[in-house]
PDB file of C-alpha atoms in Angstrom:
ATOM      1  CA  UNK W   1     112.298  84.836  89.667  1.00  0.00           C
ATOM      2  CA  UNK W   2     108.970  84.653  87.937  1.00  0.00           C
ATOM      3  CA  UNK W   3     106.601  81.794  87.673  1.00  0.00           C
ATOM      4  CA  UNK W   4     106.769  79.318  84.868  1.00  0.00           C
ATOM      5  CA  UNK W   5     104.269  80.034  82.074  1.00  0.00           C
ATOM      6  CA  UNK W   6     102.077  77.544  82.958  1.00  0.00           C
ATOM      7  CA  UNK W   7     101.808  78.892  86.776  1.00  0.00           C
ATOM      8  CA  UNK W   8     100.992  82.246  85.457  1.00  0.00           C
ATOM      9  CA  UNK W   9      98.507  80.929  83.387  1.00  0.00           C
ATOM     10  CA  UNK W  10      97.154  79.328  85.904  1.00  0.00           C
ATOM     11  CA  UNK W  11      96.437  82.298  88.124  1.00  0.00           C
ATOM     12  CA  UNK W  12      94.576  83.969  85.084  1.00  0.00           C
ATOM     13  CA  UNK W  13      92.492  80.905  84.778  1.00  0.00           C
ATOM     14  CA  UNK W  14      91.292  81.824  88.360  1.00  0.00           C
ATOM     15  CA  UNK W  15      91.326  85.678  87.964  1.00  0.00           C
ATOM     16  CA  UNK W  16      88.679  84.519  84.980  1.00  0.00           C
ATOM     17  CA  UNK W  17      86.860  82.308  87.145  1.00  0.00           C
ATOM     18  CA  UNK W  18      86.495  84.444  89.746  1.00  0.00           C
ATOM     19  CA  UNK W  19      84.729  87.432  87.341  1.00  0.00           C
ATOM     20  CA  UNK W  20      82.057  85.542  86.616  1.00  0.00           C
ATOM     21  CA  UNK W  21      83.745  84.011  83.485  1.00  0.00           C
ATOM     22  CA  UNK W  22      83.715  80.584  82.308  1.00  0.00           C
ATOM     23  CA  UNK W  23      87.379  79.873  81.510  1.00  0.00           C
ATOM     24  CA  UNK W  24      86.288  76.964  79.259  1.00  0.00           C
ATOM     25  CA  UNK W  25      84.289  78.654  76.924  1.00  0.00           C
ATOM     26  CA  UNK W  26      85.244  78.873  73.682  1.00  0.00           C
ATOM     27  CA  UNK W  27      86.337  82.137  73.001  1.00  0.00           C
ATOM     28  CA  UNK W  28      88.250  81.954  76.756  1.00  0.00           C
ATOM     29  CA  UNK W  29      90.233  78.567  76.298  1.00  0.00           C
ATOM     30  CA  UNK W  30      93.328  79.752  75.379  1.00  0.00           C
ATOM     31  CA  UNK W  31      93.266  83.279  77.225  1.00  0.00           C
ATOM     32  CA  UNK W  32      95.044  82.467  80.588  1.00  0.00           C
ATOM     33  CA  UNK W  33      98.158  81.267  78.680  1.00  0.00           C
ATOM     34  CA  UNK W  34      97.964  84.436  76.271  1.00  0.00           C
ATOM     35  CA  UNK W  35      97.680  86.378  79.454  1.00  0.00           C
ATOM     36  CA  UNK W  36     100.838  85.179  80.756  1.00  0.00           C
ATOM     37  CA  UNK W  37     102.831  85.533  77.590  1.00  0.00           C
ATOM     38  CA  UNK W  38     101.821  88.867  77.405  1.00  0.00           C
ATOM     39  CA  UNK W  39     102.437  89.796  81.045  1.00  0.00           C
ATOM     40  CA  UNK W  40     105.602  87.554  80.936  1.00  0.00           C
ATOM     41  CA  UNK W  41     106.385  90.075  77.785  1.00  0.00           C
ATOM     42  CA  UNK W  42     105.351  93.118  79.170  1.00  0.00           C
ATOM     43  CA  UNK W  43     107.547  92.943  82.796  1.00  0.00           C
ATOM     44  CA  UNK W  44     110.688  91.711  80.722  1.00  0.00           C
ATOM     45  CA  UNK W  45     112.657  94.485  82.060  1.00  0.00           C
ATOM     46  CA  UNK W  46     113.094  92.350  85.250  1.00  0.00           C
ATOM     47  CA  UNK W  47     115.125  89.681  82.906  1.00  0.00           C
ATOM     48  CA  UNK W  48     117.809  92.665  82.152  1.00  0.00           C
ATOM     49  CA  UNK W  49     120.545  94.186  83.481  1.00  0.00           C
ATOM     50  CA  UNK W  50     122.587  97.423  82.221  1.00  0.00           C
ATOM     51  CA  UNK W  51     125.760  96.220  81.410  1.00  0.00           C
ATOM     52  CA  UNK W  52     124.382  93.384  79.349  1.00  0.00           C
ATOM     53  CA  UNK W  53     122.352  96.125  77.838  1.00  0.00           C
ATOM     54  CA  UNK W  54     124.526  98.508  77.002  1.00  0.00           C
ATOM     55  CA  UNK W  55     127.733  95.491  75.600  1.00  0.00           C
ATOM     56  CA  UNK W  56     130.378  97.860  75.497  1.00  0.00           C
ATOM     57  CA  UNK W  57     128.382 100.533  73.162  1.00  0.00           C
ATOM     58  CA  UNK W  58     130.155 103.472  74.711  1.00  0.00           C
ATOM     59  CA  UNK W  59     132.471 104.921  72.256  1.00  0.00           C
ATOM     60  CA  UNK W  60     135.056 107.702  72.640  1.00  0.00           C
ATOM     61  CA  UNK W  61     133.862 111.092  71.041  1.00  0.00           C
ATOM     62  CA  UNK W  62     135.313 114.736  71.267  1.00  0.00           C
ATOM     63  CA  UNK W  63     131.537 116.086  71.429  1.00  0.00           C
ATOM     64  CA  UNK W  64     131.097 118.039  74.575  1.00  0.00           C
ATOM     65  CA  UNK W  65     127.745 119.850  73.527  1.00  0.00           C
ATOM     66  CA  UNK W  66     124.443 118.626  75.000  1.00  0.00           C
ATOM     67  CA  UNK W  67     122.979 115.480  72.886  1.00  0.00           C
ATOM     68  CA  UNK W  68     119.932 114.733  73.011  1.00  0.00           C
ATOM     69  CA  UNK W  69     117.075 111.856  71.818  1.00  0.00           C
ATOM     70  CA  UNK W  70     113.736 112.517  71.693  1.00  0.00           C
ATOM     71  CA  UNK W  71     110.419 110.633  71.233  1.00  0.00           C
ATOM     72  CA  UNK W  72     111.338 107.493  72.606  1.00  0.00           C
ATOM     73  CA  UNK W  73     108.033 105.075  72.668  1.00  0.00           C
ATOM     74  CA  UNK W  74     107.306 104.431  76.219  1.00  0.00           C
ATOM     75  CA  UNK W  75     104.470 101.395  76.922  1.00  0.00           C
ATOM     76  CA  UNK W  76     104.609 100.511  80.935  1.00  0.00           C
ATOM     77  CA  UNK W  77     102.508  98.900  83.282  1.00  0.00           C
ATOM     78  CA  UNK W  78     101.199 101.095  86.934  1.00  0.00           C
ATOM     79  CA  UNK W  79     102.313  99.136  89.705  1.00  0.00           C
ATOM     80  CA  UNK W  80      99.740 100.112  91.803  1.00  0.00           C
ATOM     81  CA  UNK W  81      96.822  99.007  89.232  1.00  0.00           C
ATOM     82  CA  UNK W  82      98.391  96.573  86.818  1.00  0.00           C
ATOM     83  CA  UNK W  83      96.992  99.377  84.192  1.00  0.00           C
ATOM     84  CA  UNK W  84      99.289 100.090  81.116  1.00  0.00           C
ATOM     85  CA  UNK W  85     100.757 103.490  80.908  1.00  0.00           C
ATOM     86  CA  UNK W  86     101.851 105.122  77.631  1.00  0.00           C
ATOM     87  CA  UNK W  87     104.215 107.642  76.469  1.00  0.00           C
ATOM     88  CA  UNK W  88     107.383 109.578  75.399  1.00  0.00           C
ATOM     89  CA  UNK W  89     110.272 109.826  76.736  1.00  0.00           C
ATOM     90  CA  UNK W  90     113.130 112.417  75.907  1.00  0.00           C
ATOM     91  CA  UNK W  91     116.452 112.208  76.813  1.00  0.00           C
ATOM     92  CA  UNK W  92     119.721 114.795  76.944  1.00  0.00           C
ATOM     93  CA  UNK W  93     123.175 114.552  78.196  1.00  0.00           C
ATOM     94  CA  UNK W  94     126.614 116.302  78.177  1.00  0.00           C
ATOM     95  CA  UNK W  95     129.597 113.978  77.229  1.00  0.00           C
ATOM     96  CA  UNK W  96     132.482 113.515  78.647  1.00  0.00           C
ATOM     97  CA  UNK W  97     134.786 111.895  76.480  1.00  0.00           C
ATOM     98  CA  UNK W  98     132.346 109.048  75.593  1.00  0.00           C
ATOM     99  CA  UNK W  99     128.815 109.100  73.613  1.00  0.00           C
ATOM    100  CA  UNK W 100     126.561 106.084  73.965  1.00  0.00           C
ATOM    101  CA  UNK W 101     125.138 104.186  70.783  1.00  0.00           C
ATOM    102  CA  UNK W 102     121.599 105.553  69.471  1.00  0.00           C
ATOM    103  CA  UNK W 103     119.826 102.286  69.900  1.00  0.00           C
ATOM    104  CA  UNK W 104     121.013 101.704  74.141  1.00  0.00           C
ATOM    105  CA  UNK W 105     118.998 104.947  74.754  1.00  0.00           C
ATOM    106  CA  UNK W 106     115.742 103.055  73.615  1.00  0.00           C
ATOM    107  CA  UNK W 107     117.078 100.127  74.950  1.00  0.00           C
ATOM    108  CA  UNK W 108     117.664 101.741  78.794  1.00  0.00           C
ATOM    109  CA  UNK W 109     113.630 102.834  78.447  1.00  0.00           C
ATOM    110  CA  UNK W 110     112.443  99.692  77.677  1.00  0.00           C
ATOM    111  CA  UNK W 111     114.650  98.049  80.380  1.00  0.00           C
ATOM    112  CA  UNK W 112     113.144  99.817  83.382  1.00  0.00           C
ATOM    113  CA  UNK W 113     109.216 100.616  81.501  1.00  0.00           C
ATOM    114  CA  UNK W 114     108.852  96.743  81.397  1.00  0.00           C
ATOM    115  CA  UNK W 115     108.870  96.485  84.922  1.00  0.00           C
ATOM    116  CA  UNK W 116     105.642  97.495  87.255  1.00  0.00           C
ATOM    117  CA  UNK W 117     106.558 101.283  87.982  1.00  0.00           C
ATOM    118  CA  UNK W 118     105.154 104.159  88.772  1.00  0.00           C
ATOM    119  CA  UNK W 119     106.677 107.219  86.305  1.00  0.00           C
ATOM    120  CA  UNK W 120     108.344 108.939  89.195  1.00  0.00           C
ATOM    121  CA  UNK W 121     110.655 106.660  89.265  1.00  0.00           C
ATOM    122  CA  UNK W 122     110.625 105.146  86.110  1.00  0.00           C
ATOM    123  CA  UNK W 123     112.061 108.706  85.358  1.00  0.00           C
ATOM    124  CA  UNK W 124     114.919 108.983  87.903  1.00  0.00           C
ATOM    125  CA  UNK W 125     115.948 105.038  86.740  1.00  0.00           C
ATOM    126  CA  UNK W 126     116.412 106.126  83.265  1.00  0.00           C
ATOM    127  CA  UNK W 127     118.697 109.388  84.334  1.00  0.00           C
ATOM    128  CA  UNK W 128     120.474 107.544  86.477  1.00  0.00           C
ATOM    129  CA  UNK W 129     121.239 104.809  83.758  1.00  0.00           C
ATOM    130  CA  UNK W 130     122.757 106.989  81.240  1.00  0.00           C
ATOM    131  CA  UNK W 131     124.678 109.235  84.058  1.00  0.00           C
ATOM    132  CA  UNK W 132     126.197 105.739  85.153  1.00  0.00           C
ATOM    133  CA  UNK W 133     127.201 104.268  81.760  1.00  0.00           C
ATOM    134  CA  UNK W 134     128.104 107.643  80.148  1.00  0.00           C
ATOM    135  CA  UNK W 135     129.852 109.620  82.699  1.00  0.00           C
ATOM    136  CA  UNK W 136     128.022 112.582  81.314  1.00  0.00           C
ATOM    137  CA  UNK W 137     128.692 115.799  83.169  1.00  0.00           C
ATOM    138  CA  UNK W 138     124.977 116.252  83.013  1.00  0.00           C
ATOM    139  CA  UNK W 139     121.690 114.386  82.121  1.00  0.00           C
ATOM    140  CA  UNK W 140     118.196 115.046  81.877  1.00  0.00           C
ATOM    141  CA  UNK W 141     115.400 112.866  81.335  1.00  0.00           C
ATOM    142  CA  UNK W 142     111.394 113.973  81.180  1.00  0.00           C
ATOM    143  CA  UNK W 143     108.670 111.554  80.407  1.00  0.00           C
ATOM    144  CA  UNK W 144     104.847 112.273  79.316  1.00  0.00           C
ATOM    145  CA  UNK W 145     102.537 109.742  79.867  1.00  0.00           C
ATOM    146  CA  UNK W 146      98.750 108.680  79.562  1.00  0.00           C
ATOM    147  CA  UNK W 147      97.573 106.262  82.275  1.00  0.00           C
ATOM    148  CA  UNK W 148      94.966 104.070  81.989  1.00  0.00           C
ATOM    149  CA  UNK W 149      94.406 103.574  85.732  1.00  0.00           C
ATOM    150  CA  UNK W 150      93.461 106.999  85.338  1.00  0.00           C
ATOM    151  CA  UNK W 151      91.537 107.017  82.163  1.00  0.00           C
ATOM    152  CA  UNK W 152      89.874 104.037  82.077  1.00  0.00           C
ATOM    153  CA  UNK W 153      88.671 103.550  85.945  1.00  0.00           C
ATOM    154  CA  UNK W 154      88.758 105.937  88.681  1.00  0.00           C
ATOM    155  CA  UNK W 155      88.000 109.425  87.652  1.00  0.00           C
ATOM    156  CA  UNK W 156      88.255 108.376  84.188  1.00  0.00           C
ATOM    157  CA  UNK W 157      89.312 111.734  82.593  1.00  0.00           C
ATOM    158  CA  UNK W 158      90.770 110.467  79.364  1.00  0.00           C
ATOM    159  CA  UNK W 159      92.944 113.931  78.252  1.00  0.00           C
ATOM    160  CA  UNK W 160      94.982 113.702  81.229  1.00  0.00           C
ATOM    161  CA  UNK W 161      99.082 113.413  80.713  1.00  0.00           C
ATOM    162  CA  UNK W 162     101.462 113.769  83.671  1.00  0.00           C
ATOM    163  CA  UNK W 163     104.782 114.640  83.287  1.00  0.00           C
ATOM    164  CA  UNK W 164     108.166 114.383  85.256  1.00  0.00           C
ATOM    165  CA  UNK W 165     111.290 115.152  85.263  1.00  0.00           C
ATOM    166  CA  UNK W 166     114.915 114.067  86.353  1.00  0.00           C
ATOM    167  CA  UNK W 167     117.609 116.596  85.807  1.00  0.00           C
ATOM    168  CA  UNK W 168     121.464 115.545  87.056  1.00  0.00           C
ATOM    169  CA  UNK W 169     124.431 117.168  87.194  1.00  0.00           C
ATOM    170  CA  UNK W 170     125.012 120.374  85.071  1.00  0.00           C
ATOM    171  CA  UNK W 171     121.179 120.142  84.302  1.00  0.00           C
ATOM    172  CA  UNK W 172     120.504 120.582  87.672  1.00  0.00           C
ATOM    173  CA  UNK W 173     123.060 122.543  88.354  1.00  0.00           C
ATOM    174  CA  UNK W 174     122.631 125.294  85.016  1.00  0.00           C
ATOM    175  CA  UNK W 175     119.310 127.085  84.899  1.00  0.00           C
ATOM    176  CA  UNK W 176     120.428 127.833  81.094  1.00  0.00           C
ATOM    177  CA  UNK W 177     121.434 124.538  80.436  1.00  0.00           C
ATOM    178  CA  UNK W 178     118.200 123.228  81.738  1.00  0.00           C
ATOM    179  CA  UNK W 179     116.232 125.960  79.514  1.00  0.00           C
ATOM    180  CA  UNK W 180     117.883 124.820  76.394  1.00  0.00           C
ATOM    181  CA  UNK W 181     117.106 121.169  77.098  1.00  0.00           C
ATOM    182  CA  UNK W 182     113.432 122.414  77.883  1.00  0.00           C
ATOM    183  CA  UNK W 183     113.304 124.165  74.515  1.00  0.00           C
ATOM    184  CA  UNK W 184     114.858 121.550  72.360  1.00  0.00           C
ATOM    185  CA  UNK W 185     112.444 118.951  73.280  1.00  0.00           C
ATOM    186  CA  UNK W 186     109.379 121.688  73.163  1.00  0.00           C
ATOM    187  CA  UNK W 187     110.607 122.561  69.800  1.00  0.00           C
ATOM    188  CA  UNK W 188     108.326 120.900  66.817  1.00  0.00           C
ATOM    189  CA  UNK W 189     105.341 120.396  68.427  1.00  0.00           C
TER     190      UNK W 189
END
């Protein structure tokens, strides 16, 4: 359960403090409880759960051929630096007898990116999402991402992108599947 607003905004009053900062000044008053909004927006995900997610937006189709989404806006926070990490996130799977509305895909991304994560398994999360709600023979998820923990401290090499992948069932399974995945989403760039 996370701390009330106020709480929150308390601890950012000290993080302030603590870097030198006068939290009083004028341009600083109101920053602690803007902090905690924002953080309060930007770890959401925790407030969600699948199946509330999802409400029943699986719907019966005859479409057995890979389907895939592509592009999906990705904005998450590193859990090991509290460092925003940005990207894409592309999406395929096989159906079985049921597709899942346009909009959940997005949705499922957003769920688990607004949590602290590391990509790894901010990847695997998503996979495993749609393979549970869908009962896809198949799904495969990759991500590309910029960190900031990595681009704006550390080694600080701002061109950096890592990428992962999470490939289930007949995308695991089927080098060809796999390749046509692989060449869909490299397609148009």
């Amino acid at each position: 359960m996370s701390l009330p607003l106020d709480d929150l905004a308390d601890h950012y009053r000290s993080i302030i403090h603590g870097l030198g900062e006068d939290p009083e000044r004028e341009g600083l008053q109101d920053t602690p409880k803007r902090a905690a909004k924002a953080m309060q927006f930007l770890t959401q995900g925790y407030n969600q759960n699948l199946e509330e997610l999802v409400n029943n937006a699986v719907f019966e189709s005859a479409m057995d051929e890979m389907v895939v989404v592509q592009d999906i806006e990705l904005y998450s926070m590193c859990e090991h630096h509290m460092l925003p990490f940005i990207g894409k996130c592309h999406i395929a799977y096989l159906p079985q007898g049921h597709v899942l509305g346009l909009s959940k895909f997005a949705r499922i991304v957003d769920m688990y990116a607004r949590r602290l994560q590391i990509q790894e398994n901010l990847t695997r999360q998503i996979a495993e999402a749609v393979e549970s709600v869908t009962k896809a023979a198949g799904v495969a998820v990759v991500i590309e991402a910029q960190h900031m923990c990595m681009m704006m401290r550390g080694v600080e090499k701002q061109n950096s992108r890592m990428k992962t992948s999470m490939m289930l069932g007949q995308f695991r399974k089927s080098q060809a599947t796999r390749t046509e995945f692989l060449n869909l989403i490299s397609s148009n760039r």
